[in-house]
Every structure is written in structure tokens, then in C-alpha cells.
Coordinates of C-alpha atoms and ligand atoms in Angstrom, one line a residue:
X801 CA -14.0 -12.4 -9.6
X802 CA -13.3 -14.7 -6.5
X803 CA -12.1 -17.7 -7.3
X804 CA -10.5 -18.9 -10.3
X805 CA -12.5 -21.0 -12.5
X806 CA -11.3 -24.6 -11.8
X807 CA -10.4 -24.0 -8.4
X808 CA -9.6 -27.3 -7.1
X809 CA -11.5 -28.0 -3.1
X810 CA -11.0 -30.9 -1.5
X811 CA -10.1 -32.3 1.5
X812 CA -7.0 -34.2 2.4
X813 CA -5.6 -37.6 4.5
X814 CA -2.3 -39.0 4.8
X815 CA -2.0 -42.7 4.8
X816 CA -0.9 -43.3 8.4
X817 CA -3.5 -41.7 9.6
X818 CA -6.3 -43.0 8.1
X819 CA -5.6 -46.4 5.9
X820 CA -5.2 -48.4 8.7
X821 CA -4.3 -52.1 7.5
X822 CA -0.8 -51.9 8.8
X823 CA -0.2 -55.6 7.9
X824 CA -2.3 -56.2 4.6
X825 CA -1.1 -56.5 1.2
X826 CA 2.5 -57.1 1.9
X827 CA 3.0 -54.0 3.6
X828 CA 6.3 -53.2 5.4
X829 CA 6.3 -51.3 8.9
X830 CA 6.9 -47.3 9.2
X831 CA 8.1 -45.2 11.6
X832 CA 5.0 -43.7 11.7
X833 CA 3.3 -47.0 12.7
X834 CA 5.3 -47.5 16.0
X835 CA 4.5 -44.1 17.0
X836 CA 2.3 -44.4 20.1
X837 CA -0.7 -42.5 21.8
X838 CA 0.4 -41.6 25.1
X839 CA 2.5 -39.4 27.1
X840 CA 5.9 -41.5 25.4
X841 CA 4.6 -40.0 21.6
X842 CA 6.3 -37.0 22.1
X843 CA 9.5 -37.9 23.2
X844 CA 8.7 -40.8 20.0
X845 CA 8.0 -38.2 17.5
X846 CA 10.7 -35.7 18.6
X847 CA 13.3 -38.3 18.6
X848 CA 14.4 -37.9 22.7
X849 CA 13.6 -41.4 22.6
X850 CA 14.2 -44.6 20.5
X851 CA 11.2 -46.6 19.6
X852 CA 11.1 -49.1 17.1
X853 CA 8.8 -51.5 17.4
X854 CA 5.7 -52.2 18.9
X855 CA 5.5 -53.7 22.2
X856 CA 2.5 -54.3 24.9
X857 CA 2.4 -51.4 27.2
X858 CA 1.3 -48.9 23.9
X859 CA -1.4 -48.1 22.0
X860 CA -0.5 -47.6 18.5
X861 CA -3.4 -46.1 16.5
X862 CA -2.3 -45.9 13.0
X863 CA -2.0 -50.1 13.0
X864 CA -5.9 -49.5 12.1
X865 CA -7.0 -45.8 12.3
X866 CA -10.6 -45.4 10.1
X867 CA -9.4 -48.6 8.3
X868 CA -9.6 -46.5 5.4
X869 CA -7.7 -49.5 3.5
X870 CA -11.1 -51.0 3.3
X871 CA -13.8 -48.4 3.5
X872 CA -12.3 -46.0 0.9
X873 CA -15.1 -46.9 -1.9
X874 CA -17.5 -45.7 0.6
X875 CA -15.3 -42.5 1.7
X876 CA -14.5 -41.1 -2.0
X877 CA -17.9 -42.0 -2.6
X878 CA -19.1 -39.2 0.4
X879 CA -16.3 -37.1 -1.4
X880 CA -18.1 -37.1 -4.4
X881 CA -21.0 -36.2 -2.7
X882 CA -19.6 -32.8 -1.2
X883 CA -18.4 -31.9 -4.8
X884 CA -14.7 -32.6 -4.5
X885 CA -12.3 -31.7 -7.0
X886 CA -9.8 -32.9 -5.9
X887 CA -8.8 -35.3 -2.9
X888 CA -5.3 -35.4 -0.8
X889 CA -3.9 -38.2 0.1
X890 CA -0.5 -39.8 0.6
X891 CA 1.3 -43.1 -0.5
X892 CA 2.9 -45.0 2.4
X893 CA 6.3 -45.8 1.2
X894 CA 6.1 -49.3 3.0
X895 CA 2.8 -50.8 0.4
X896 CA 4.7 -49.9 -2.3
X897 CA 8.2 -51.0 -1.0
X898 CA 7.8 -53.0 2.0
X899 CA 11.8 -52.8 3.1
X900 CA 12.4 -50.0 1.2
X901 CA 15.5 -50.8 -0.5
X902 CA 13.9 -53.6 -2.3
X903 CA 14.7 -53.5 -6.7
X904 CA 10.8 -55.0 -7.3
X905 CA 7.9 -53.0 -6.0
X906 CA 5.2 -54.8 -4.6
X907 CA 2.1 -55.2 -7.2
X908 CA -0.4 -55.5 -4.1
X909 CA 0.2 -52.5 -2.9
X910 CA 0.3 -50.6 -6.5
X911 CA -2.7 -52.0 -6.9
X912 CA -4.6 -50.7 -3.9
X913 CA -3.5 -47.4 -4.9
X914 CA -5.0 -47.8 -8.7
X915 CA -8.1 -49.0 -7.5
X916 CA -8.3 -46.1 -4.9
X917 CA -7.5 -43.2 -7.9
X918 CA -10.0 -44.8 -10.4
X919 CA -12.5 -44.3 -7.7
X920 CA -12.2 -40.9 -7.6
X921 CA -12.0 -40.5 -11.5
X922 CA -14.9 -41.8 -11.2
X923 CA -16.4 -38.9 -9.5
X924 CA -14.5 -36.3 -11.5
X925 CA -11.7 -36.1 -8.2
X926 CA -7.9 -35.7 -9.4
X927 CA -5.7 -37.4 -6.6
X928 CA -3.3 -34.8 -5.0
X929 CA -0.3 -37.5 -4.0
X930 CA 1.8 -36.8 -1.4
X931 CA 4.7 -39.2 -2.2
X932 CA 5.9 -39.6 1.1
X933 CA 4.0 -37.8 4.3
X934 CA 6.0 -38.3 7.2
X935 CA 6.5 -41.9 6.7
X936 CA 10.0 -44.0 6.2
X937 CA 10.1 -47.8 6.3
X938 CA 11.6 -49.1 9.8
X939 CA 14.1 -51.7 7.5
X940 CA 15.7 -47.9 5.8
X941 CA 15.9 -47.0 9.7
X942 CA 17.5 -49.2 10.7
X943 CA 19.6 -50.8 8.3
X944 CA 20.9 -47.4 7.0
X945 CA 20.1 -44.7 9.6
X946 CA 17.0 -43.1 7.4
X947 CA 17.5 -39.5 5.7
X948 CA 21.2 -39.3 7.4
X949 CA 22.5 -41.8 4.5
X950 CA 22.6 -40.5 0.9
X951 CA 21.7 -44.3 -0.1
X952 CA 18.1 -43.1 0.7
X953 CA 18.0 -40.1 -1.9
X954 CA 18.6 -43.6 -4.6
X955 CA 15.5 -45.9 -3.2
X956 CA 13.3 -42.9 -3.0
X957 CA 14.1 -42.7 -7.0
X958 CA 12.8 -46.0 -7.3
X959 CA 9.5 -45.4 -5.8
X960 CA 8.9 -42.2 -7.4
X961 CA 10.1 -43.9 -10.8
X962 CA 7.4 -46.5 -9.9
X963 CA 5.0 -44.2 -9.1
X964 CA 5.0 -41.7 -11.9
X965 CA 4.9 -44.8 -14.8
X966 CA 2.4 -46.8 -12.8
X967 CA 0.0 -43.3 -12.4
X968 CA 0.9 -41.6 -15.4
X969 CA -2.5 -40.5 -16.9
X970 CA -4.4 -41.1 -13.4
X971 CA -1.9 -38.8 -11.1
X972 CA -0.9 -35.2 -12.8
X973 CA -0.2 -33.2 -9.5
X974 CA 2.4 -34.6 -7.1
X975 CA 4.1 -33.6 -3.4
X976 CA 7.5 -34.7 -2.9
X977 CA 7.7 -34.7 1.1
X978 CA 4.9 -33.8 3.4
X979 CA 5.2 -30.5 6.0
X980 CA 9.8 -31.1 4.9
X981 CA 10.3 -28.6 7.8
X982 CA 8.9 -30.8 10.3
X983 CA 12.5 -32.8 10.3
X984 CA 13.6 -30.1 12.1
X985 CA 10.7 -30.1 15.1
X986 CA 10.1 -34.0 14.9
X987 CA 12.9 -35.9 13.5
X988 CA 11.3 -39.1 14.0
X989 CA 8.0 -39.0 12.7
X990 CA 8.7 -36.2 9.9
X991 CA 11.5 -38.5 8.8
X992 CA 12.3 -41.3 10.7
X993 CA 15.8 -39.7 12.3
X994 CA 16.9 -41.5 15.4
X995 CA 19.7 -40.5 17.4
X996 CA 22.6 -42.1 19.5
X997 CA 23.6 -40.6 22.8
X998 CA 25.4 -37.6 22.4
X999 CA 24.9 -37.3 18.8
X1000 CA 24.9 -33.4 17.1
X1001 CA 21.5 -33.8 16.6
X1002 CA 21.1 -30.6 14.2
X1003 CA 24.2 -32.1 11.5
X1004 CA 21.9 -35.2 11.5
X1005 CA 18.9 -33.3 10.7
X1006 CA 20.6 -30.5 8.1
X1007 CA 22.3 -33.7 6.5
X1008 CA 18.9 -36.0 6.2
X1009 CA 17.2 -32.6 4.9
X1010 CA 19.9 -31.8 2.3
X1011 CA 19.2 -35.5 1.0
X1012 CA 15.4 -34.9 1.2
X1013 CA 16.0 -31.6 -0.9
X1014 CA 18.0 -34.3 -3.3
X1015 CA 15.4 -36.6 -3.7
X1016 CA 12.5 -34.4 -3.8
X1017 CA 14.5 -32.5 -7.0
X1018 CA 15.2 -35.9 -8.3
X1019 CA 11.4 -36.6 -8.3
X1020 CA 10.8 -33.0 -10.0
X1021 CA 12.9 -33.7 -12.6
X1022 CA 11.7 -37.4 -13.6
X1023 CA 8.2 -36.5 -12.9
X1024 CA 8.4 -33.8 -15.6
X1025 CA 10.4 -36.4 -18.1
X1026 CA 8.2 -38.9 -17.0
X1027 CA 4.8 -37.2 -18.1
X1028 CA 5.1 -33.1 -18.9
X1029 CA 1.9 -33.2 -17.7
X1030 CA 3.1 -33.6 -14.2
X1031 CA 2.8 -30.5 -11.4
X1032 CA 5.3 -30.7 -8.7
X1033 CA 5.0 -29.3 -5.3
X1034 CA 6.9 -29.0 -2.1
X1035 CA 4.9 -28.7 0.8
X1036 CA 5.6 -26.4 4.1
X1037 CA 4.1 -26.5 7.3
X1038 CA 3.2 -22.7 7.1
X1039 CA 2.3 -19.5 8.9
X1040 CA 3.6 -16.0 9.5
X1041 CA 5.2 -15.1 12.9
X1042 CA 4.5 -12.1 14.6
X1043 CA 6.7 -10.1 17.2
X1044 CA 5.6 -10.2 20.1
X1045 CA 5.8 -6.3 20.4
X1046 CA 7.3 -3.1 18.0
X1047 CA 10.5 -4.0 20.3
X1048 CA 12.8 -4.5 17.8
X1049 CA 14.3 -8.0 19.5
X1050 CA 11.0 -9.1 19.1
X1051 CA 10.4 -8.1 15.2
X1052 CA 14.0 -9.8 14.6
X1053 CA 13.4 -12.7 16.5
X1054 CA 10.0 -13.2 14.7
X1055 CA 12.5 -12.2 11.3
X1056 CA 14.6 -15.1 11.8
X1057 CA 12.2 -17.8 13.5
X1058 CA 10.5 -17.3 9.8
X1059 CA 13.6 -18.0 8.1
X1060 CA 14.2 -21.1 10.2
X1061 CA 11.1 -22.8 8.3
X1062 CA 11.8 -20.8 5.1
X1063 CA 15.3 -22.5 4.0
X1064 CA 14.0 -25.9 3.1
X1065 CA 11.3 -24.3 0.6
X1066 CA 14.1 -21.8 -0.5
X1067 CA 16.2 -24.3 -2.0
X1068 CA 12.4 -26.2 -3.4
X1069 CA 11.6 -23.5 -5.1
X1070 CA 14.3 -21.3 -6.1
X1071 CA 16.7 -23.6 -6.0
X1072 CA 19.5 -22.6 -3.6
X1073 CA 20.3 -22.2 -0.5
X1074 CA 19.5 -19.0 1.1
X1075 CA 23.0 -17.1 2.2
X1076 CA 21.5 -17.0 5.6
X1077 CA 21.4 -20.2 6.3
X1078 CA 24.7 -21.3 5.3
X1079 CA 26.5 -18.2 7.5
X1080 CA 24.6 -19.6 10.4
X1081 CA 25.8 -23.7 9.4
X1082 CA 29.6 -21.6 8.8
X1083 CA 29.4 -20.2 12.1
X1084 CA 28.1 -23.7 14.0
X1085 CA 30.8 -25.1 12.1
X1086 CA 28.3 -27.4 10.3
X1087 CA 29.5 -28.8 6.7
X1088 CA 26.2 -29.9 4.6
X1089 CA 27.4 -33.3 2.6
X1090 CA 27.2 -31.5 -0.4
X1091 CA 28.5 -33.6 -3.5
X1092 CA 29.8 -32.2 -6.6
X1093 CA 26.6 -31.2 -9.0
X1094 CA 24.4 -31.1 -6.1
X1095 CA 23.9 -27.6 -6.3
X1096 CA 23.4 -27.2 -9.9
X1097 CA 21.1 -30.2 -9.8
X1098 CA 18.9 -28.5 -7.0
X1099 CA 18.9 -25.4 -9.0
X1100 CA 17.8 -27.1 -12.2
X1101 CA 15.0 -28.4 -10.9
X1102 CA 13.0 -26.5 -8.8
X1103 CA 9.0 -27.5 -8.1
X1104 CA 6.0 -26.3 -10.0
X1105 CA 3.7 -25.0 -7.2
X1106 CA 4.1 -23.9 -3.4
X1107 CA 2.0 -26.1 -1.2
X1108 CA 1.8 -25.8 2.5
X1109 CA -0.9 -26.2 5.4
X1110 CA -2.0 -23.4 7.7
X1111 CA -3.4 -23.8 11.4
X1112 CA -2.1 -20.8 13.6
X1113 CA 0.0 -18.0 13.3
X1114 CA 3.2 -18.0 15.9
X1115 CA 4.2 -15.7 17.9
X1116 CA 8.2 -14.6 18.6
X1117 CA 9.6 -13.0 21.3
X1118 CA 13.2 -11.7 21.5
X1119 CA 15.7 -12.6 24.3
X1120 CA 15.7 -9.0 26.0
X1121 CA 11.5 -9.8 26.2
X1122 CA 10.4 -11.6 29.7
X1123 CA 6.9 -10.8 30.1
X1124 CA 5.7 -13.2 28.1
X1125 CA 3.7 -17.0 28.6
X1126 CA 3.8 -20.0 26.3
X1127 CA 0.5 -21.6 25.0
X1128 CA 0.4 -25.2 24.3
X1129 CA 0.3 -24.8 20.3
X1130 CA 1.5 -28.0 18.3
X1131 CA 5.2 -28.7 18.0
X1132 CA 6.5 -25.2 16.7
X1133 CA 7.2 -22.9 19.9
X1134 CA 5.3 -20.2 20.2
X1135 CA 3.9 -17.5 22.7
X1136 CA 0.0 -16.7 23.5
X1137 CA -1.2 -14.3 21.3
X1138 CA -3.4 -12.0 23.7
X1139 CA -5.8 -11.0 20.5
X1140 CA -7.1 -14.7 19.1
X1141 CA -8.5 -17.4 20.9
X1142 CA -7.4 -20.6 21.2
X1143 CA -8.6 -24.5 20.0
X1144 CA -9.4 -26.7 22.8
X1145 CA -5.5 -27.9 21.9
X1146 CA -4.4 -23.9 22.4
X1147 CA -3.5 -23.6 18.3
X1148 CA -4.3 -20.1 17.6
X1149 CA -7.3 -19.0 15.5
X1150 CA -6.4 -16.3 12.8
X1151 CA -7.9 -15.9 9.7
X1152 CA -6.5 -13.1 8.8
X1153 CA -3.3 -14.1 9.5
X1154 CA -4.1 -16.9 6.8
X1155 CA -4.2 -14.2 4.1
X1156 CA -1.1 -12.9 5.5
X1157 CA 0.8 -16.3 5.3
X1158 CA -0.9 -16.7 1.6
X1159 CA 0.4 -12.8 0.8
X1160 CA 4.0 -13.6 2.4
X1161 CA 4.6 -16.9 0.6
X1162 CA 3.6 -15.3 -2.6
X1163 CA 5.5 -12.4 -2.4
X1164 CA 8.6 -15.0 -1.6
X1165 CA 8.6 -17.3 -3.9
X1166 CA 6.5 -15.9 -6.9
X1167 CA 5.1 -19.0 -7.5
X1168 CA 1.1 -20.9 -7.4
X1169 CA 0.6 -21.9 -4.0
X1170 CA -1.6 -24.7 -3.3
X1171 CA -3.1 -24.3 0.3
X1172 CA -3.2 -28.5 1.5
X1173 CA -3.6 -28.6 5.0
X1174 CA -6.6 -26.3 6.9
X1175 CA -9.4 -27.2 9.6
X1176 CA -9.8 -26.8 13.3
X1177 CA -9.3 -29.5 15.5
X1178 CA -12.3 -30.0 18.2
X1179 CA -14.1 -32.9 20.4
X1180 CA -17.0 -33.4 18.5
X1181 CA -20.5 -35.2 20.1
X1182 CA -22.9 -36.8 17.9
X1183 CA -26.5 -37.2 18.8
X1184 CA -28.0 -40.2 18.9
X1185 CA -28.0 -40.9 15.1
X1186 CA -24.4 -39.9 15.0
X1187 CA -24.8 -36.5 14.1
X1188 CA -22.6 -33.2 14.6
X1189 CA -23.5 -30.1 14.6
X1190 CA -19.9 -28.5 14.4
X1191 CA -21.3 -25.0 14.1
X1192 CA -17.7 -24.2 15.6
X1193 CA -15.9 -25.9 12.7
X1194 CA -18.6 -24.3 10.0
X1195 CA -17.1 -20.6 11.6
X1196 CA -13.8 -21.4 11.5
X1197 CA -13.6 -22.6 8.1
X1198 CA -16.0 -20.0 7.0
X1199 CA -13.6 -17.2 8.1
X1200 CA -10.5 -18.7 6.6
X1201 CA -12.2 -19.5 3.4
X1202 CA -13.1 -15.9 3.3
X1203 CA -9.9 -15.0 4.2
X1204 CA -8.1 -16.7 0.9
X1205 CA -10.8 -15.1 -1.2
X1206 CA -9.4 -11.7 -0.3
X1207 CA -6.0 -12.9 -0.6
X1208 CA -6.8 -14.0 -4.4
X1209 CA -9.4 -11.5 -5.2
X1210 CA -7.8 -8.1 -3.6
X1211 CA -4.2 -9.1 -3.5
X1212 CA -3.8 -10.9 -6.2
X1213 CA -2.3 -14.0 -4.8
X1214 CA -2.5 -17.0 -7.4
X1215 CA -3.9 -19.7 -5.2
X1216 CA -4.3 -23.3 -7.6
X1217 CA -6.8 -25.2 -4.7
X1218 CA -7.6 -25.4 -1.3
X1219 CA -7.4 -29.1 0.3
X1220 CA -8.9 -29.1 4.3
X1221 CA -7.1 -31.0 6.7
X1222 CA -8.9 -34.3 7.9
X1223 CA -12.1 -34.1 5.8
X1224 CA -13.2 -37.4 7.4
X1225 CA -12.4 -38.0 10.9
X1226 CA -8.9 -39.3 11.4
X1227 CA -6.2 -40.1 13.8
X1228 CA -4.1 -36.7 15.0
X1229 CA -0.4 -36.8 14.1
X1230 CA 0.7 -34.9 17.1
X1231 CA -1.2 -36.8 19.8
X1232 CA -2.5 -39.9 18.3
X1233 CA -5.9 -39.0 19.5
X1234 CA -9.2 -39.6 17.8
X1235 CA -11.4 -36.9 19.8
X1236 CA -9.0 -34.0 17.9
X1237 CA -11.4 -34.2 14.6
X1238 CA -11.3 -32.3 11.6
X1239 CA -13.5 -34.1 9.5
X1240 CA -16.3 -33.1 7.3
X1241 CA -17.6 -36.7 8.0
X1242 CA -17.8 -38.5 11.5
X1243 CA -16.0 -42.0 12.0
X1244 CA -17.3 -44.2 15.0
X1245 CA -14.0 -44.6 17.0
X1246 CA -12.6 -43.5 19.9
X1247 CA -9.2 -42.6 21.4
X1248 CA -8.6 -46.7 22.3
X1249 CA -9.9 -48.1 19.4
X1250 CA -13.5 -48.3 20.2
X1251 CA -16.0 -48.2 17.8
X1252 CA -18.3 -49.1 14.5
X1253 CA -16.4 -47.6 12.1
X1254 CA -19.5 -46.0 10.8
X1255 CA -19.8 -42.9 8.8
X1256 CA -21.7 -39.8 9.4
X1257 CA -22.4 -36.5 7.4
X1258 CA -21.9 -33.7 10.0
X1259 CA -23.6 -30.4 9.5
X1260 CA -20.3 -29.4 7.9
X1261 CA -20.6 -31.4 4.8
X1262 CA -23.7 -30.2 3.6
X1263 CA -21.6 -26.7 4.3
X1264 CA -18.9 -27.5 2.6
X1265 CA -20.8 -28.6 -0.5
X1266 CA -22.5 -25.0 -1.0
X1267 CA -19.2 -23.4 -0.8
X1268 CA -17.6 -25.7 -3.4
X1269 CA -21.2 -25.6 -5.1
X1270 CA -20.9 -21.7 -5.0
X1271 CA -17.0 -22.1 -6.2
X1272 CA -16.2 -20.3 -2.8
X1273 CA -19.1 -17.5 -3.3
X1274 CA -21.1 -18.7 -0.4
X1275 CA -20.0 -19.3 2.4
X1276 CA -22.8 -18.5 4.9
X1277 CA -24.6 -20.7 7.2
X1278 CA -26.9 -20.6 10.3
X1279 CA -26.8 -21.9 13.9
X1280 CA -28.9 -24.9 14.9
Ligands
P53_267 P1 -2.7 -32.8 14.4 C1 1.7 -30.3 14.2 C2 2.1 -31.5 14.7 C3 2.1 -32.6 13.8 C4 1.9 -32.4 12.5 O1 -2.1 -31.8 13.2 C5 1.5 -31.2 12.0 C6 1.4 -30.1 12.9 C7 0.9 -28.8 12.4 O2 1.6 -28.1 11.6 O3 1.3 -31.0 10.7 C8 0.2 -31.3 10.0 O4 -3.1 -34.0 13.7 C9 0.3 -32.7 9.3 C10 -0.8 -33.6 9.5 C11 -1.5 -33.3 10.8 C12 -2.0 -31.9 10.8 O5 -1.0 -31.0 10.7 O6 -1.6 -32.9 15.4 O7 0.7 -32.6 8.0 O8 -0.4 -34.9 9.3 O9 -2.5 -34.3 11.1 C13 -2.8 -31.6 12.1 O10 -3.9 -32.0 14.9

């Protein structure tokens, strides 16, 4: 009962926002680098305005984040500590191929990545990959406008290629592209789309997604006939949307706002594209670059697993609805939800609309879902050894934890692991801040880049370790 037996928990990172070393071991630049902290990130990362390079008057934290390129003995070691099964993180594109288009990967970068999945052998943690999590290399930017060109769908075969002979053995379960619906929120971070003035912005992003859904089949299929052993995900930045009201505008508008995010893991997982979403290209008189034997391709090779992280349920409201107020939330548009309370960044807290985002993905798609992405985001104040009592983070994750128990124990819902977002302290992809922490573990370093470095326990690991301890059984805890 509860959890499965071999339930994998862990925690998970993404190399631009953690690694740091920005300029060590040959590596190239990434968008994701020359995204700034500041009041410009937004128009950066939504692709209003063209940035690509750093200059003086910003702030770019991913350059160094937790300098996790140099501390990551010390980190999986803390891992280990909390009983991790398994441990998230992501490759960034520009170590292995600094350029990108490049025929010879580059050995110091392979390397680092060897060294860091030993480590966690070591500890009995099987590396969760996430081939590419929002990053492109600038040279693929520039030189070939990104995801737009089909050229990219061949160079991101030769890093997977790379990656799945180079790993086999030490690397069995594998993400293809990080949150793939975030292209259509934040062109530039999720996948390095820049645009020229009067561009049509959404045939850019429906053609880089349709070569995304190429290459992330492409790296299904060799990852299987590279090592059978393989598991391939795709990975969704998830949650249900509820209607507003009972007023039917509202229930449809929450209908299709779902289906908006849904296409991209449509095609993923059962490979084709839903008929809804090519009436709506027909009627914007949008015509995907679809090649002869693309579709057969993308049906023959649909992923292994369902991954996606959870934060907040939306909220939709139909046209005909005016009585309702925005709340900040992150980058998907959503009303205040009068019943839940907010983050101190206004993301919604629901647990219970966690099991009803596990319930409606499973229902969809039939398939293991792999939960990758969860925590709460909160300013955190250590004590004068450095310590956190994050009683607030402890409740959150408490509840949602619960939450995916009754998903898999009463519903039925085949969940393979649970991954938290952030499980050490690291820089925020939406604001570039510092103080938004998630981690289990607290990293000396502030918004500007202030700071020891030095890691922390926070009441939360010791937590965290029971529940995993407890395979998910226990889950309680006391205030301080
Ligand atoms: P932060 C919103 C904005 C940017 C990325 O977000 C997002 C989301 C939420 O869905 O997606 C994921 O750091 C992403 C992570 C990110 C995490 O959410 O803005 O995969 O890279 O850090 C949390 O608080």
C-alpha cells in the first residue's frame, strides 16, 4: 500500500541554474546565460526583446549560480545523506558542444558529467538527465535562428548520440526537453527563439516546437537502440485549470487553455497531433513544416514515461466573465483563486489540485508519470549558524506529498518517482533571484552575488529524509 516499492525521491537542478562555471572546461555560451536579473529578464525570457550577450549594465546570475561545477562532490554527498534515489539534473548543451554544430564533442565537458554520475552511484542515486532544460548554444542562435531551423533537429542527434554511448550503463532514465510547453510562454529562455520586428511570432514558435517534437522522437528512438535499457520521458510544465465559475464560458475557456499545454505532450506520447490543434493552425492559416515521414516517425516513437513539474493550479475565465482580478503567478496567465493562498510570488498553493493534475494526466495519456518539478518558493533567514527553520516549506511539501499518495494509493495512478524542485538552494528561472529558495539545503549567496557559498542542512532535510526513510509513510513533523 502507498508507495510503490522502489519509488524513486529525489530532488532536482538544471544546469543553468546551479553549475555555475559559465566559462570552464571549454564551455560554449547559452541563451540561458545572457539572461539577466532585473526588470529587462522578462522582456529577455519572453523574447519582446533581443539580448545576446552580456554587457555591463546586468547582472547575469547563472555565469556562477551555487558554482555547483565545483562543489557537486560535496552536494551529492548531502544527497546521499537525505536518502536520495534518484537526483535531477540537466546537461547544458554548450559543455558538451560548445557551438553546437560542432562534429567532435568536447571530452572536458563529458567528463565533468562522468565524474558527476559516478558520484552519485556511489551513493546508490540513478541520474535523471534532462538532455536539454531550457538551454540552446548562442552560436545555434545566431548562426541558424535556434529551433526555427530544421538543421537543429540533426545537431541535437549528435549530442544525444554522444550522450547515450558515453552514459550507457551510468544513465538508464532520460528527458528529452525540459517544461517543451514553455516555448510557447518564453520563447527565449525555453528555447532560445528570437524574433525580428514584425515577425508571426506563433509560426516561429509552432515551427521550432514541431522540430523539438522531431528531435525529442529522434532521441526516443536511438536511446532505446542505443541501450533497451533506456526510459524516455517528455516533460510538461503541468497543472489543471479550473473555471473560474459553473458559467459555461468559463468551464470552456478553462477546456481549451488545458489543451493549449496539452498538444506538445499529445504528439510525445501518443504520437500525433491532436485534431484540435491543427483546426485551430487551419483556421490561423498556419502550415507546420511538416516533411514527408515526419508523422509516421513521431508516431513510432513515442516516450516511455510522462514527466512534468507541478507548482499551482490556474485559473480560466471566459470572455463574457469581468469580475475577475489577475494574481501575479509565474509566466502562465491566470486569475486569483479566492479558495488557496498564495507564495510570497502569488503561485497558488493546492495540493489537492496536485492529485487532480496527477489523476488528469493519467487518465490522458495512460502512461507512468514521473512527477520532476515540486517545492515552494519562499525568502528563507538562517540564524546565526546558517540555519532554516522552513516550517512553511516542511507544510507545503507535506500536503502535496500526501496528496500523490492518494493519487497512487486510492486512484490508482502509476506514479514511477517524485523529484522536488531546487533541493539545494538555486538561482530562480523566472526572476533570477536567489531569495525565491526551494532547497532542502541552504547556499550562502544573495540576489547580487554575495556570499560564502557555504552549505547548510535546513530543518527540511532531516524532513525529507524520514519521508524517503518511511518510503513516503511519514510524513509528519512539528513546529519549532
Ligand atoms: P522559478 C515558471 C517560470 C519559469 C520556469 O520556477 C518555470 C515556471 C513554472 O512552471 O518552470 C520550472 O525558478 C522550471 C525550473 C524553474 C521552476 O519551474 O521561477 O523547469 O527551471 O526553476 C521554478 O521559481
Amino acid at each position: 500500500m502507498g508507495f510503490p516499492k522502489g519509488f524513486l525521491w529525489g530532488g532536482a537542478t538544471a544546469a543553468n541554474q546551479c553549475e555555475g562555471g559559465y566559462n570552464e572546461g571549454g564551455r560554449g555560451l547559452a541563451n540561458v546565460d545572457v539572461v539577466p536579473l532585473g526588470e529587462d529578464r522578462f522582456p529577455i525570457i519572453t523574447g519582446k526583446m533581443n539580448h545576446l550577450a552580456f554587457d555591463e549594465d546586468h547582472f547575469y546570475p547563472a555565469k556562477e549560480a551555487i558554482d555547483m561545477y565545483h562543489h557537486f562532490k560535496e552536494d551529492i554527498k548531502l544527497f546521499g545523506e537525505m536518502g536520495f534515489k534518484t537526483y535531477r539534473l540537466s546537461i547544458a548543451w554548450s559543455r558538451i558542444f560548445p557551438k553546437g554544430d560542432e562534429a567532435e564533442p568536447n571530452e572536458a565537458g563529458l567528463k565533468f558529467y562522468e565524474d558527476l554520475f559516478n558520484e552519485c552511484h556511489k551513493y546508490g542515486i540513478e541520474p535523471l538527465v534532462t538532455i536539454t532544460h531550457f538551454d540552446c548554444p548562442i552560436h545555434l542562435i545566431k548562426e541558424y535562428g535556434g529551433w526555427k531551423n530544421r538543421k537543429l533537429v540533426d545537431f541535437y542527434e549528435n549530442l544525444v548520440r554522444v550522450l547515450f554511448t558515453r552514459y550507457k550503463g551510468l544513465v538508464k532514465y532520460w528527458l528529452t526537453f525540459n517544461e517543451i510547453n514553455m516555448i510557447l510562454h518564453a520563447p527565449f529562455m525555453g528555447a532560445g527563439l528570437t524574433f525580428e520586428d514584425g515577425e508571426d511570432q506563433e509560426l516561429a514558435k509552432y515551427t521550432a516546437a514541431h522540430h523539438e517534437l522531431l528531435a525529442s522522437a529522434r532521441a526516443t528512438k536511438i536511446a532505446h537502440e542505443i541501450d533497451p535499457e533506456n526510459q524516455v520521458g517528455c516533460m510538461m510544465a503541468g497543472a489543471v485549470y479550473y473555471p473560474y465559475s459553473c458559467r459555461p464560458g468559463d468551464v470552456w475557456a478553462a477546456y481549451e487553455d488545458a489543451r493549449d499545454e496539452y498538444y506538445l505532450i499529445d504528439v510525445q506520447a501518443r504520437g500525433e497531433y491532436p485534431r484540435y490543434f491543427l483546426k485551430r493552425l487551419e483556421r490561423k492559416g498556419i502550415a507546420l513544416p511538416i516533411e514527408d515521414g515526419d508523422l509516421a516517425f513521431l508516431k513510432e516513437n513515442t516516450v516511455d514515461f510522462v514527466s512534468f513539474s507541478y507548482y499551482a493550479t490556474r485559473v480560466s475565465v471566459g470572455d463574457d466573465n469581468d469580475e475577475v482580478e489577475f494574481t501575479a503567478s509565474n509566466i502562465f496567465d491566470s486569475v486569483k483563486n479566492p479558495y488557496l493562498e498564495s507564495s510570497e510570488w502569488g503561485w497558488q498553493i493546492d495540493p489537492l489540485g496536485f492529485r487532480t493534475t496527477l489523476n488528469s494526466l493519467y487518465d490522458r495519456y495512460q502512461k507512468p508519470l514521473f512527477v520532476v518539478e515540486n517545492g515552494l518558493g519562499a525568502v528563507d533567514t538562517p540564524d546565526e549558524n546558517s540555519y532554516v527553520a522552513d516550517d512553511y516549506r516542511i507544510d507545503y511539501m507535506a500536503k502535496h506529498v500526501d496528496a500523490m499518495r492518494d493519487a497512487i494509493d486510492i486512484d490508482g495512478v502509476e506514479v514511477l518517482g517524485y523529484t522536488s524542485w531546487g533541493c539545494i538552494d538555486l538561482v530562480s528561472a523566472g526572476t533570477g533571484e536567489m531569495k525565491k529558495r526551494y532547497g532542502f539545503i541552504y547556499v550562502d549567496r544573495d540576489n547580487e552575488g554575495n556570499g560564502t557559498l557555504k552549505r547548510t542542512p535546513k530543518k527540511s532535510f532531516n524532513w525529507y529524509k524520514q519521508v524517503i526513510a518511511s518510503n513516503g509513510e511519514d510524513t509528519s513533523w512539528q513546529k519549532d
